[in-house]
Coordinates of C-alpha atoms in Angstrom, one line a residue:
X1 CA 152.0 131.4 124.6
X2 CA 149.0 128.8 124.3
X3 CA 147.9 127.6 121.2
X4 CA 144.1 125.9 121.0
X5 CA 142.3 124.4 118.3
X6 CA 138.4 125.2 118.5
X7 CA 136.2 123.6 116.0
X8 CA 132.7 125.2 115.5
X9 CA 130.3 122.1 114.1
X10 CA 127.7 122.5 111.7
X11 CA 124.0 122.7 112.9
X12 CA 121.7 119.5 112.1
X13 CA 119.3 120.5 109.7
X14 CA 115.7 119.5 111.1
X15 CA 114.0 116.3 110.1
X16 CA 111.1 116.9 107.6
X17 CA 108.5 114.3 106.9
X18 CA 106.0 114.8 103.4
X19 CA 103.1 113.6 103.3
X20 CA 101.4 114.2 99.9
X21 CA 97.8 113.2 98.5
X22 CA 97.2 112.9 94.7
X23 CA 93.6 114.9 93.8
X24 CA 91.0 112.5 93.6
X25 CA 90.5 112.9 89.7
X26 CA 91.8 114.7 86.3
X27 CA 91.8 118.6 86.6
X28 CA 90.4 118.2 90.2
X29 CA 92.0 120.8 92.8
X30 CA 92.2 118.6 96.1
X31 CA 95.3 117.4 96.7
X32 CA 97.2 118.0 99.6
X33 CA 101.0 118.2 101.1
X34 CA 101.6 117.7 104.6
X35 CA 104.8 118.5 105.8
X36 CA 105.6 118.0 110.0
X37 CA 109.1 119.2 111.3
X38 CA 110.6 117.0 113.8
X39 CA 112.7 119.5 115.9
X40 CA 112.7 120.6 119.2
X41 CA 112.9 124.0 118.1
X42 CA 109.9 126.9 116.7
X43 CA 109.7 129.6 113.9
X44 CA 109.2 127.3 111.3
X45 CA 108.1 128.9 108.3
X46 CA 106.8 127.1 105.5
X47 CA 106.5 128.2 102.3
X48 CA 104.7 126.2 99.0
X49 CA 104.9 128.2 96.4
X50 CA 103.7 131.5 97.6
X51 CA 101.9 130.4 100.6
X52 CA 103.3 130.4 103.7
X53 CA 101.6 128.8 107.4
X54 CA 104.1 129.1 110.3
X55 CA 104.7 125.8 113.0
X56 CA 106.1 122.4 112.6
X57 CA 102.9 120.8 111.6
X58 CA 101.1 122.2 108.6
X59 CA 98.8 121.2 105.6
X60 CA 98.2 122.6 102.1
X61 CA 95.0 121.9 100.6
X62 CA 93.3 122.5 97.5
X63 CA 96.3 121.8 95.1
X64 CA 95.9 120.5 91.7
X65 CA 98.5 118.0 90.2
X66 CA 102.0 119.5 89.5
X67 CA 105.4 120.3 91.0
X68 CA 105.6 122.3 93.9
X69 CA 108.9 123.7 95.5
X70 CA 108.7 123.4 99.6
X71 CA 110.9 126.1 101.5
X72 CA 111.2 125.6 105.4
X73 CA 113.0 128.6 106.8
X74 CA 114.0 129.1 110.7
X75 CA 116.5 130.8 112.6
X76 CA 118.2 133.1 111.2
X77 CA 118.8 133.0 107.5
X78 CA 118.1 129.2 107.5
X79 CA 116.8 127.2 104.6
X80 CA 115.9 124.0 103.5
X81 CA 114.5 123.8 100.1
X82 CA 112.8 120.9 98.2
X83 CA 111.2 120.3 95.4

């Protein structure tokens, strides 16, 4: 009999870079969040509220001031949420 000890490692999550812009004045409706993906991998979908653009390089315009929550899902059943 042989015994082994396998380890399976965790996956890397993939690098994520914001890049936000305020809207140019009170009540205005032009802001923007950039968010590029540094991964060698593709099926990025991301998410900003309930608008989604798929690649590793994408833009949201027309946003007014607030919180936004940012979900970049790949792969299969993979998530990174931020807020």
């Amino acid at each position: 009999e042989v015994e082994y000890t396998v380890e399976i490692p965790v996956p890397d999550a993939p690098a994520v870079e914001y890049t936000i812009t305020d809207p140019t004045c009170f009540g205005a409706a032009d802001g923007k969040i950039r968010v590029r993906i540094n991964d060698s991998g593709n099926g990025f979908n991301v998410t900003v509220n309930t608008i989604t653009q798929t690649g590793k390089n994408v833009t949201f315009d027309n946003l007014p001031a607030g919180q936004y929550e940012v979900v970049i899902s790949y792969g299969t059943n993979c998530a990174i949420t931020d807020f």
